[in-house]
PDB file of C-alpha atoms in Angstrom:
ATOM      1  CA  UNK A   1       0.000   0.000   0.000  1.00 59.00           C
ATOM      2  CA  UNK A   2       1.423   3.379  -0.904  1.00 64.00           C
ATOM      3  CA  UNK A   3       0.261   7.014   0.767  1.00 72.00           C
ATOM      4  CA  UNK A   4      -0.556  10.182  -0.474  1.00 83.00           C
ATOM      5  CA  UNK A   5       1.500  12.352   1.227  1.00 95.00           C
ATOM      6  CA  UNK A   6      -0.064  16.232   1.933  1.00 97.00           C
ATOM      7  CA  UNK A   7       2.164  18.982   0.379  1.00 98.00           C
ATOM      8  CA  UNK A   8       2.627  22.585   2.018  1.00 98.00           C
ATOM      9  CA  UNK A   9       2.721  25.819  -0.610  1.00 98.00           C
ATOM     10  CA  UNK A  10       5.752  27.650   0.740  1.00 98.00           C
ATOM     11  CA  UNK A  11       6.006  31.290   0.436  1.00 98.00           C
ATOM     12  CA  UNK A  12       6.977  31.486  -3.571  1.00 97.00           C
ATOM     13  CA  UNK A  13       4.278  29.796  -4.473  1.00 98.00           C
ATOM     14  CA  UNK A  14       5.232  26.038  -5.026  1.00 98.00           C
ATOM     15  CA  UNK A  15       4.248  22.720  -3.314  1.00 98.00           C
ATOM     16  CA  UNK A  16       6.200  20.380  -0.623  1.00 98.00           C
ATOM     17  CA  UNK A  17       5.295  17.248   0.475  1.00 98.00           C
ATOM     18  CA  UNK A  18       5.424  17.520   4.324  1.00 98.00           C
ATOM     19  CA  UNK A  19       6.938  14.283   4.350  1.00 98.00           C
ATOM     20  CA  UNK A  20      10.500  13.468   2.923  1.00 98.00           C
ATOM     21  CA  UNK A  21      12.932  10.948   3.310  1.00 98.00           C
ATOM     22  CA  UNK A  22      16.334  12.176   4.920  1.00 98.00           C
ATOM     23  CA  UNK A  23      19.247  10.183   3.483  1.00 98.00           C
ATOM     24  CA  UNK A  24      22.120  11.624   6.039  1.00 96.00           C
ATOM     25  CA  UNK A  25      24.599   9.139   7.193  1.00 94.00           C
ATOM     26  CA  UNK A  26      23.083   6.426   4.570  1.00 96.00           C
ATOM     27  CA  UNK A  27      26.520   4.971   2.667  1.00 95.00           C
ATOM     28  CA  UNK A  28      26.957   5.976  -1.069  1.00 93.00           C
ATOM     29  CA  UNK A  29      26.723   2.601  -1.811  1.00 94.00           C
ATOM     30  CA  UNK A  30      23.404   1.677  -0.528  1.00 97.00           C
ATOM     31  CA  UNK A  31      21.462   5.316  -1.252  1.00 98.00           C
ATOM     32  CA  UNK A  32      19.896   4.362  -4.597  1.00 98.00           C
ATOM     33  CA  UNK A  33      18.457   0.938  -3.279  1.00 98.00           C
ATOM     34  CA  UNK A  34      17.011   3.328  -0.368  1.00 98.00           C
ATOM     35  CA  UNK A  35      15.366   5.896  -2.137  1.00 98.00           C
ATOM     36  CA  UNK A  36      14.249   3.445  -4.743  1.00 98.00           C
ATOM     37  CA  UNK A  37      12.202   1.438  -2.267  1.00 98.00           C
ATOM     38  CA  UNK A  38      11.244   4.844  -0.432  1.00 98.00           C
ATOM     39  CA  UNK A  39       9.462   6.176  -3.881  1.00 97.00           C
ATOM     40  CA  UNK A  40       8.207   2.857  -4.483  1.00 97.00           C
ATOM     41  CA  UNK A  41       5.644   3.189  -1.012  1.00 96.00           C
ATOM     42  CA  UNK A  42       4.832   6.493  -1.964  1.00 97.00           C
ATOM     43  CA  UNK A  43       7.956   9.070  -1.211  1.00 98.00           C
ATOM     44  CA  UNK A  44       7.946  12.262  -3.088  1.00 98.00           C
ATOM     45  CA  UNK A  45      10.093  14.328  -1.132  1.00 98.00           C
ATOM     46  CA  UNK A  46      14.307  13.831  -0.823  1.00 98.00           C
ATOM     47  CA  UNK A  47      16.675  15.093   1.017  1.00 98.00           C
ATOM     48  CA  UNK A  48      20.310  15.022   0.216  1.00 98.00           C
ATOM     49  CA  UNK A  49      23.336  16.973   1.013  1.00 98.00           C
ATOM     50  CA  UNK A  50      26.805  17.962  -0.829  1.00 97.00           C
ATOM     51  CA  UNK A  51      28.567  16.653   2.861  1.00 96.00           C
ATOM     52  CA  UNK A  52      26.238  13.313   2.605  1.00 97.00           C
ATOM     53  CA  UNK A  53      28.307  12.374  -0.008  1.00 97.00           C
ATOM     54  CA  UNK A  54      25.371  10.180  -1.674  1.00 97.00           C
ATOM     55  CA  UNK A  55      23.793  13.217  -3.840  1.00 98.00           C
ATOM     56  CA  UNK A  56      25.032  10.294  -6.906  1.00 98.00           C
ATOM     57  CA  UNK A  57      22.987   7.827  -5.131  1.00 98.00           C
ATOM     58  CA  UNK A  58      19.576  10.225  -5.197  1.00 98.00           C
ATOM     59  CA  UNK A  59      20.305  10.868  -8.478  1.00 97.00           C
ATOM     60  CA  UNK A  60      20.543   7.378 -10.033  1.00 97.00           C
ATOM     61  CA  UNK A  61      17.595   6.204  -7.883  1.00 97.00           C
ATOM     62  CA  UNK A  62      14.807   8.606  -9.313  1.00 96.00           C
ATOM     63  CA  UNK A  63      16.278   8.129 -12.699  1.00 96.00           C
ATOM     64  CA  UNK A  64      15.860   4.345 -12.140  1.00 96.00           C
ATOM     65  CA  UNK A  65      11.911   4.089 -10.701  1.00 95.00           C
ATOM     66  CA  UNK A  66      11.702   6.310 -14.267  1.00 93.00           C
ATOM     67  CA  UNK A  67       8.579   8.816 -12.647  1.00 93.00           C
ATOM     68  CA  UNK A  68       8.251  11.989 -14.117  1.00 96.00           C
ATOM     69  CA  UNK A  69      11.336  14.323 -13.132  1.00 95.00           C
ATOM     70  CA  UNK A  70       8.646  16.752 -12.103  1.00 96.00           C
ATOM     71  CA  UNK A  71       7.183  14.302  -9.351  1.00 97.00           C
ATOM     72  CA  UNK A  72      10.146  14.303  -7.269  1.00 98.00           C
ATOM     73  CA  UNK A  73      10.767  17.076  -5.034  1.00 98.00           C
ATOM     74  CA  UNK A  74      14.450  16.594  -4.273  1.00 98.00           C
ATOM     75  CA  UNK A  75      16.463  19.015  -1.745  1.00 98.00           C
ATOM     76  CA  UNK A  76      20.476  19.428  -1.393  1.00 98.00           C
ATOM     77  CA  UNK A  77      22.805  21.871   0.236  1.00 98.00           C
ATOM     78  CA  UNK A  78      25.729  23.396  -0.110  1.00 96.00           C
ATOM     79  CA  UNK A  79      28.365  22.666   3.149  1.00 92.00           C
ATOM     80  CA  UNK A  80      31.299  24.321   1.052  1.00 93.00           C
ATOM     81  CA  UNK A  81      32.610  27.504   3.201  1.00 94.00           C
ATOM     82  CA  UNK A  82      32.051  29.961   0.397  1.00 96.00           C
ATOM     83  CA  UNK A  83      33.716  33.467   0.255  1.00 96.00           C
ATOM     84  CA  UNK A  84      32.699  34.432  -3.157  1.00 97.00           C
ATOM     85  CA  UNK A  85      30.039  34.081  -6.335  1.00 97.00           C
ATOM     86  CA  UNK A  86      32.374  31.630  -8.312  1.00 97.00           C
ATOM     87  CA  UNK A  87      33.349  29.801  -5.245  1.00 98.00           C
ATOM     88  CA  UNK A  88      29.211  29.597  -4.558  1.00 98.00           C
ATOM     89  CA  UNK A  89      28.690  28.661  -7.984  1.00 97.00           C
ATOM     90  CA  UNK A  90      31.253  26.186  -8.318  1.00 97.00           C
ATOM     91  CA  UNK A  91      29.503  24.129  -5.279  1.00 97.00           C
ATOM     92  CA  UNK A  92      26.254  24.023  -6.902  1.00 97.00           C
ATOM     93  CA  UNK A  93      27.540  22.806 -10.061  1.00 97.00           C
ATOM     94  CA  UNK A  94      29.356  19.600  -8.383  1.00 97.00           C
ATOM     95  CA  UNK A  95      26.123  19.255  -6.892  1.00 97.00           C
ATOM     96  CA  UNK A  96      23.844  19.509  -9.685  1.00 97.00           C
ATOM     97  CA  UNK A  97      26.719  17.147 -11.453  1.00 97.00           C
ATOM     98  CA  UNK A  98      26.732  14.922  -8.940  1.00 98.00           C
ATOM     99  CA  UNK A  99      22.706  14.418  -8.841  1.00 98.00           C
ATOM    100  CA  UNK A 100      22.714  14.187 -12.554  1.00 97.00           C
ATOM    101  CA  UNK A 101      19.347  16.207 -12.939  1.00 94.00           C
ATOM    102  CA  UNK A 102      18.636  19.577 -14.897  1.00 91.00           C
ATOM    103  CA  UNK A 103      17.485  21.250 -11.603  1.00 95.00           C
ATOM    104  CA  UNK A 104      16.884  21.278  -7.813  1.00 97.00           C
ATOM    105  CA  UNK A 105      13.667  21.733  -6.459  1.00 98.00           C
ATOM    106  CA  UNK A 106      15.031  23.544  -3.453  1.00 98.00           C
ATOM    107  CA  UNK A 107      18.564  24.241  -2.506  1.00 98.00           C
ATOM    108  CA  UNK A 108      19.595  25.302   0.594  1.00 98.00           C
ATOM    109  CA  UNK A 109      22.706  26.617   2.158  1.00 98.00           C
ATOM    110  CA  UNK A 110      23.355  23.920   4.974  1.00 97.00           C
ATOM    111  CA  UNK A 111      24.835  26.275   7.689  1.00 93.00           C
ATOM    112  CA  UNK A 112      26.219  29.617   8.223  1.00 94.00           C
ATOM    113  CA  UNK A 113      29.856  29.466   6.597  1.00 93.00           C
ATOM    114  CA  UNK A 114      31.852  31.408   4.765  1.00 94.00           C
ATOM    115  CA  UNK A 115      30.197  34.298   3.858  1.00 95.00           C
ATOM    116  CA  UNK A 116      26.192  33.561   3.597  1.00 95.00           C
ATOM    117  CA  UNK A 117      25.696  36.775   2.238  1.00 96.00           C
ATOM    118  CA  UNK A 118      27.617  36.555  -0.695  1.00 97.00           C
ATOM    119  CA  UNK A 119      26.239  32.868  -0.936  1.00 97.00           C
ATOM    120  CA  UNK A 120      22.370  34.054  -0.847  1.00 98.00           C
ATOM    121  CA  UNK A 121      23.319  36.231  -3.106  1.00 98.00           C
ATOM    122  CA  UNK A 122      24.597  33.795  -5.844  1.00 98.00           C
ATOM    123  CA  UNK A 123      21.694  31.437  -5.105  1.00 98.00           C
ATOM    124  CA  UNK A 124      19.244  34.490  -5.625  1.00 98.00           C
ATOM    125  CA  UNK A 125      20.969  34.831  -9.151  1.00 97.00           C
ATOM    126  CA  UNK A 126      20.400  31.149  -9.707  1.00 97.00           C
ATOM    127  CA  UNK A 127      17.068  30.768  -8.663  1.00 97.00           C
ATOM    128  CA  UNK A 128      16.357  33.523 -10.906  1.00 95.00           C
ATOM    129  CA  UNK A 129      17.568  31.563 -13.774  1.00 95.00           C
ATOM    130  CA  UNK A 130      16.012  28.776 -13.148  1.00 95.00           C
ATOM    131  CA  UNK A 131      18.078  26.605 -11.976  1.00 96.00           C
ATOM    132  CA  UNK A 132      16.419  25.675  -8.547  1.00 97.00           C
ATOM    133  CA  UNK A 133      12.765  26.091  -8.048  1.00 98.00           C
ATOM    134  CA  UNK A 134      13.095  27.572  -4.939  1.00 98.00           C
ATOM    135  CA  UNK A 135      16.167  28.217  -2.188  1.00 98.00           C
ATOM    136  CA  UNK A 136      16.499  28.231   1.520  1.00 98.00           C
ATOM    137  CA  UNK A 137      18.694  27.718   4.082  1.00 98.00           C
ATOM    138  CA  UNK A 138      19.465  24.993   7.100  1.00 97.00           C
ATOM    139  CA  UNK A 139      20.629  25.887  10.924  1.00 95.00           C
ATOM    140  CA  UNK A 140      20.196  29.629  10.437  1.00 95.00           C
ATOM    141  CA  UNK A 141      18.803  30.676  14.310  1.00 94.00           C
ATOM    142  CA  UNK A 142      18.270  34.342  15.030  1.00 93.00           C
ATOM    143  CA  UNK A 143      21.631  35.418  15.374  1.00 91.00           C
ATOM    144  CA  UNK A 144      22.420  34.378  11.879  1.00 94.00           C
ATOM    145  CA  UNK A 145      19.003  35.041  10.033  1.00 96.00           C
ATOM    146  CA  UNK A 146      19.630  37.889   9.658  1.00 95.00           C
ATOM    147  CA  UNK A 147      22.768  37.942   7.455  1.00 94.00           C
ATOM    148  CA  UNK A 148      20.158  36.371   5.012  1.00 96.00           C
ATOM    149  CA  UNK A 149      16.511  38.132   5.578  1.00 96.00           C
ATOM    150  CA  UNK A 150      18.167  41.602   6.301  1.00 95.00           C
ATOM    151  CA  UNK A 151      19.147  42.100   2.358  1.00 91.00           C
ATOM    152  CA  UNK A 152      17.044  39.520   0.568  1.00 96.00           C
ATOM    153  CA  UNK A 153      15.287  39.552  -2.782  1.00 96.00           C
ATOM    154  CA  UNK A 154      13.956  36.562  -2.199  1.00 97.00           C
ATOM    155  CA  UNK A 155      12.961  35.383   0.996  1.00 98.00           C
ATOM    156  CA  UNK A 156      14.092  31.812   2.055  1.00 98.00           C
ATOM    157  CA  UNK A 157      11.306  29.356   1.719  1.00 98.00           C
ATOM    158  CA  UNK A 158      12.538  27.497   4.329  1.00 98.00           C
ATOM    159  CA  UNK A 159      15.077  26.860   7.757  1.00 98.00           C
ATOM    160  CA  UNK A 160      15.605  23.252   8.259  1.00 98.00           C
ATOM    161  CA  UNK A 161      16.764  23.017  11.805  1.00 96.00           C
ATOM    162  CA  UNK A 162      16.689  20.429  14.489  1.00 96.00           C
ATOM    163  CA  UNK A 163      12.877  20.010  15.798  1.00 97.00           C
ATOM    164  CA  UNK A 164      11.334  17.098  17.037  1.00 97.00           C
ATOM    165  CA  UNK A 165       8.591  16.669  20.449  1.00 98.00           C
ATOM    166  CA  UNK A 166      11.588  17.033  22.651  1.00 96.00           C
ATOM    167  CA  UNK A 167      13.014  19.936  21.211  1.00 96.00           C
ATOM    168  CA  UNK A 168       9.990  21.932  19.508  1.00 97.00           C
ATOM    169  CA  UNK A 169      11.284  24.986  18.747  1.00 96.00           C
ATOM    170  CA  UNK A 170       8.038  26.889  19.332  1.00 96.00           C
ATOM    171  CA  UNK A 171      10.315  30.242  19.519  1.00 95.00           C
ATOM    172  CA  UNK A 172      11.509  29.558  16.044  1.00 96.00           C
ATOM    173  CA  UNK A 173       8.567  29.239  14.799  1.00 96.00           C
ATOM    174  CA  UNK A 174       7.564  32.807  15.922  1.00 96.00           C
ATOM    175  CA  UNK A 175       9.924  34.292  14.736  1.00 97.00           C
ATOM    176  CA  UNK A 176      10.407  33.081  11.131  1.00 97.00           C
ATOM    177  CA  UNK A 177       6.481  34.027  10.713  1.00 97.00           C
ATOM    178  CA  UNK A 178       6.290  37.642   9.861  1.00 96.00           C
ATOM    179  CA  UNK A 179       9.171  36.649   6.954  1.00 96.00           C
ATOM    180  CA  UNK A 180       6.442  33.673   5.735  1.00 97.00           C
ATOM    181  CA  UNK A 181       9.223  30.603   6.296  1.00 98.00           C
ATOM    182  CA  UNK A 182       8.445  27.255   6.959  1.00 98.00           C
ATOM    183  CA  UNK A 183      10.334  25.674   9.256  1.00 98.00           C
ATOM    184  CA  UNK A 184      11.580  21.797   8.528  1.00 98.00           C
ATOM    185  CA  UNK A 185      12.679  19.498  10.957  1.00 98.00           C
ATOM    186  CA  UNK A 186      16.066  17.458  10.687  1.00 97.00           C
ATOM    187  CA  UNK A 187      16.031  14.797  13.529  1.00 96.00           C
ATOM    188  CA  UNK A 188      11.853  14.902  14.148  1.00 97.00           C
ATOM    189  CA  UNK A 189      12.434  11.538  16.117  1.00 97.00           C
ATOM    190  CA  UNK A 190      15.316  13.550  18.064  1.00 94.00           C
ATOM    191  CA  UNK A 191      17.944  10.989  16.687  1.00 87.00           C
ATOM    192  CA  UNK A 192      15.979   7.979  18.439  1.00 82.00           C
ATOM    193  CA  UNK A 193      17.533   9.119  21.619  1.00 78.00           C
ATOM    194  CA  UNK A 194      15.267   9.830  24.813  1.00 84.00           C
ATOM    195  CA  UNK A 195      13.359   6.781  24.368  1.00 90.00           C
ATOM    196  CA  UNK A 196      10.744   8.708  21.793  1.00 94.00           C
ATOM    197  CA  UNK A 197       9.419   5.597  20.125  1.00 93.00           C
ATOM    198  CA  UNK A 198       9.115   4.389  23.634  1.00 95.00           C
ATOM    199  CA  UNK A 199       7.559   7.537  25.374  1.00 97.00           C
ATOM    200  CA  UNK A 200       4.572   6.614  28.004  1.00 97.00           C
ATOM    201  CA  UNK A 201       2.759   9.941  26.830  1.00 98.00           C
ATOM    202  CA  UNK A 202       3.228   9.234  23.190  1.00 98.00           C
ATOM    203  CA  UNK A 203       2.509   5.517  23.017  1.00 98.00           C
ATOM    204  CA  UNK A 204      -0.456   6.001  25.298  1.00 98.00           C
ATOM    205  CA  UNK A 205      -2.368   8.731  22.577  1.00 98.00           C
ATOM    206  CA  UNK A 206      -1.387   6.316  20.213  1.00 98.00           C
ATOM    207  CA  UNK A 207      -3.223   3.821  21.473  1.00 98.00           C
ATOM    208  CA  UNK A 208      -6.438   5.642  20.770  1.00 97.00           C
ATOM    209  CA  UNK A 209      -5.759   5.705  17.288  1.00 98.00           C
ATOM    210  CA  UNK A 210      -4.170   2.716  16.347  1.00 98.00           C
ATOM    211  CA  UNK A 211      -0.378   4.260  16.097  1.00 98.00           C
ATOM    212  CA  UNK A 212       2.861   4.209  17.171  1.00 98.00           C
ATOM    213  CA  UNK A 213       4.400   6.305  20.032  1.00 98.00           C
ATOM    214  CA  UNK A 214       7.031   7.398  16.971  1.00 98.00           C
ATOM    215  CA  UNK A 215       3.628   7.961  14.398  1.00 98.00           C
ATOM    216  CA  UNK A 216       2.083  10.139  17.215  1.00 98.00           C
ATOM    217  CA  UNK A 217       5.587  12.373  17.803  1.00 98.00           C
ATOM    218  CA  UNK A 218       5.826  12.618  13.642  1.00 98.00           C
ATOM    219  CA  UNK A 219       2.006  13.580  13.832  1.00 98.00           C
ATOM    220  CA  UNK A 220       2.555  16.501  16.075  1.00 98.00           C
ATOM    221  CA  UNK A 221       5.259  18.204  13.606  1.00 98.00           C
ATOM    222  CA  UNK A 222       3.086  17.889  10.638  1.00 98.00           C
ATOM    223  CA  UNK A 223      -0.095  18.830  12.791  1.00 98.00           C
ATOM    224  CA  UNK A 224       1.710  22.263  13.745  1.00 98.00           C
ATOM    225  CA  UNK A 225       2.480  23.143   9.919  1.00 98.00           C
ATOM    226  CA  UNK A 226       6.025  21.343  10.150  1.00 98.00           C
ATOM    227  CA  UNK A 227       7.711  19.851   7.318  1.00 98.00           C
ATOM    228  CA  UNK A 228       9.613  16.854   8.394  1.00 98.00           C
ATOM    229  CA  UNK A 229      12.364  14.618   6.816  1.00 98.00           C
ATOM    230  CA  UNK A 230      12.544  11.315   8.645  1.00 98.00           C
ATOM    231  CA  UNK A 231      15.690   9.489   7.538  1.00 97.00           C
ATOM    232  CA  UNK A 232      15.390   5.602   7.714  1.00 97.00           C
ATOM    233  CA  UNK A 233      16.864   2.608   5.625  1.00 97.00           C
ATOM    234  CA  UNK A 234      13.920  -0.092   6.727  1.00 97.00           C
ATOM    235  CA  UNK A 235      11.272  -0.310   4.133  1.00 97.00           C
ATOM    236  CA  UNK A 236       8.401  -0.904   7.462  1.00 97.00           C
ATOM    237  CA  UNK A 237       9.671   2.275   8.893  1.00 97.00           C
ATOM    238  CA  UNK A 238       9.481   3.798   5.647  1.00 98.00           C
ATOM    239  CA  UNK A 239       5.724   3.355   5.461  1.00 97.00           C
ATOM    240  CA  UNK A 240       5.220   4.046   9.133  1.00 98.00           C
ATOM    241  CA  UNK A 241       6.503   7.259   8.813  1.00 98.00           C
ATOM    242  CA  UNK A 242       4.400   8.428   6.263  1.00 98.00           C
ATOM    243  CA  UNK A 243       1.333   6.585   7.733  1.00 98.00           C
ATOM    244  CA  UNK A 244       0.577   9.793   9.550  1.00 98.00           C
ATOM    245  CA  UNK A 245      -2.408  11.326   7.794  1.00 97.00           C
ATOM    246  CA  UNK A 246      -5.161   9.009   8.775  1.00 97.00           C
ATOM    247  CA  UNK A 247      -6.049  10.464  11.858  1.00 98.00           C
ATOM    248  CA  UNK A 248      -5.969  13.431  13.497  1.00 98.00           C
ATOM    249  CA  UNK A 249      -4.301  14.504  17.430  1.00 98.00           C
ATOM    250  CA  UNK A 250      -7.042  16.533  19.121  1.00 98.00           C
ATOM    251  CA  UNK A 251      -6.466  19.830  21.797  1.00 98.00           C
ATOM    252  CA  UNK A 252      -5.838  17.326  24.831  1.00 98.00           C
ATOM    253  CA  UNK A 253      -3.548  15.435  23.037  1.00 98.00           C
ATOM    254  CA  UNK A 254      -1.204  18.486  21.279  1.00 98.00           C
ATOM    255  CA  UNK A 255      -0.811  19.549  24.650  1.00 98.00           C
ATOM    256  CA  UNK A 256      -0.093  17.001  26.271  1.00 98.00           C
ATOM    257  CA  UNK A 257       3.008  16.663  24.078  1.00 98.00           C
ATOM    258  CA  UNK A 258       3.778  19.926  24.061  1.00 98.00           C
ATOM    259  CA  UNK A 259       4.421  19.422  27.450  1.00 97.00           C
ATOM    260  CA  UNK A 260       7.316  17.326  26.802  1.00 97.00           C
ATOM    261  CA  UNK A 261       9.513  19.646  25.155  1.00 96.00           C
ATOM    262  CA  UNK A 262      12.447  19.656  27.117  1.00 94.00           C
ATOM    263  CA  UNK A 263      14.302  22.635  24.856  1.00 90.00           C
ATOM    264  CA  UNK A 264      17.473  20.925  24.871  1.00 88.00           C
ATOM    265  CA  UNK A 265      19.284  19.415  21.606  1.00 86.00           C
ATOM    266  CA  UNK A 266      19.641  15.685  21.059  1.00 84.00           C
ATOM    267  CA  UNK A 267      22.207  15.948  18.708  1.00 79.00           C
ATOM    268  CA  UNK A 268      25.662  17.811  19.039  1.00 71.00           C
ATOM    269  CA  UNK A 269      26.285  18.822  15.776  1.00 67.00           C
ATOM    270  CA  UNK A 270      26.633  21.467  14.245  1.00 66.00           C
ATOM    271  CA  UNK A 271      28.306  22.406  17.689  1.00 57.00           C
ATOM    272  CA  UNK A 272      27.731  25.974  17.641  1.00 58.00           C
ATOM    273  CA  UNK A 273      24.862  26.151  15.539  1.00 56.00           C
ATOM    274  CA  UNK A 274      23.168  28.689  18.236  1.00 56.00           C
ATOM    275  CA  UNK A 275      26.382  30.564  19.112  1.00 56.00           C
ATOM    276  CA  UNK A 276      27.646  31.014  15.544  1.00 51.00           C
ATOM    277  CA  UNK A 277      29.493  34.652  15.408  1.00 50.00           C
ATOM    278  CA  UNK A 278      29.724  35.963  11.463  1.00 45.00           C
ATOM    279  CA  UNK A 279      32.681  38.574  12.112  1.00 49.00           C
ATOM    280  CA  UNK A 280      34.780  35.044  13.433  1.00 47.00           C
ATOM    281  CA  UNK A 281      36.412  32.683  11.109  1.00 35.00           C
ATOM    282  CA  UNK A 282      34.090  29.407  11.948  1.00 36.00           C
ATOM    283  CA  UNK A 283      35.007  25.755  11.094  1.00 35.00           C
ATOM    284  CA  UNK A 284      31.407  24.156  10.796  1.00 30.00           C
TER     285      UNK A 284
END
């Protein structure tokens, strides 16, 4: 059985599925089997990076199911420390080489290196041509948003940051709202850590409806407007994770788990993600 998987319309107009599949820390090797099998139950939505070294992998996989180019939304980012336009540009070409596709759908800059201003810029330019669909960036807090929101033309469509029921990042939220950004969640199972797919609170709601404590926690995200990017290799968890639109978490229950946010990081990377200082040299 395959799902149809809800899109959001970000803020330039165009449509992402809420649910993608995160390929971080999958091996070169084994990423086109992956993504394969994830399109095959329904997956619309990729998510790849330059520093994932598997962008080849993505690539080759949505060439190989043979869909229509145009029904794969498929993200990347740039992790290259960039100082200049041809230095900018030269990182999206290897990517956009390495992927072996015309275009991205949405390419993001994956943290705040080098000089994001000068790198907005270029992808501004880009975008403009054509060459991504849309652009945003990933682990850009409020004492680096700025560097990008202050002089945009175009307004990131989206901050992919670390967000999951332990860490919910209600104050992000606020605050990328009057700028119209979606946030999306890296980690929305908080790394497996904590015991989430094990959590008393979560498995009991999901025993009302049928679902797993890990369902319920992906359910909240997407409930609160949240795009999220679960990364798995296991076909069952594949279909789990999308298996999220089928029923719906009522008042009592979205605050209940609200309650658990603890406001703490599971993971510890990128270390100073939240402490990032653009007049130092940084080493992301």
């Amino acid at each position: 059985m395959t799902y149809s998987i809800p899109s959001k319309v970000l803020n330039n107009g165009i449509s992402m599925p809420m649910v993608g599949l995160g390929v971080y820390d999958i091996p070169s090797r084994d990423t086109q089997c992956v993504v394969e099998e994830a399109i095959e139950e329904g997956y619309r939505s990729i998510d790849t990076a330059a520093m994932y070294r598997n962008e080849e992998g993505v690539g080759a996989a949505v060439r190989a199911t043979g869909i229509p180019r145009e029904d794969v939304f498929i993200t990347t980012k740039i992790c290259d420390p960039c100082f200049s336009e041809k230095e900018t540009m030269r990182a999206v070409e290897k990517s956009i080489h390495r992927l072996g596709i015309e275009y991205v759908d949405l390419m993001l800059l994956h943290w705040p290196v080098g000089d994001p201003t000068v790198m907005w810029r270029t992808l501004e330019g880009l975008n403009m041509q054509g060459l991504f669909r849309a652009i945003g960036v990933s682990n850009f807090y409020p004492n680096t948003f700025p560097l990008i929101a202050d002089n945009a033309k175009v307004m990131p469509v989206v901050n992919q940051c670390e967000c999951s029921v332990l860490y919910q990042q209600r104050k992000l939220v606020e605050y990328l709202k009057p700028c119209n950004v979606a946030l999306e969640a890296w980690s929305p199972l908080a790394e497996g850590k904590h015991g989430v797919a094990t959590n008393p609170v979560l498995a009991k709601i999901g025993a009302r409806y049928g679902k797993t404590a890990a369902q319920v926690a992906l359910r909240f995200l997407v409930q609160n407007g949240i795009i999220i990017i679960p990364k798995t290799t296991h076909r069952e968890r594949m279909r789990e994770n999308i298996a999220l639109f089928d029923f719906e978490l009522s008042d009592s229950d979205m605050a209940e788990i609200r309650s658990l946010d603890t406001g703490h990081r599971a993971s510890v990377w990128p270390p100073d993600a939240l402490s990032y200082d653009p007049k130092k040299d940084n080493e992301l």
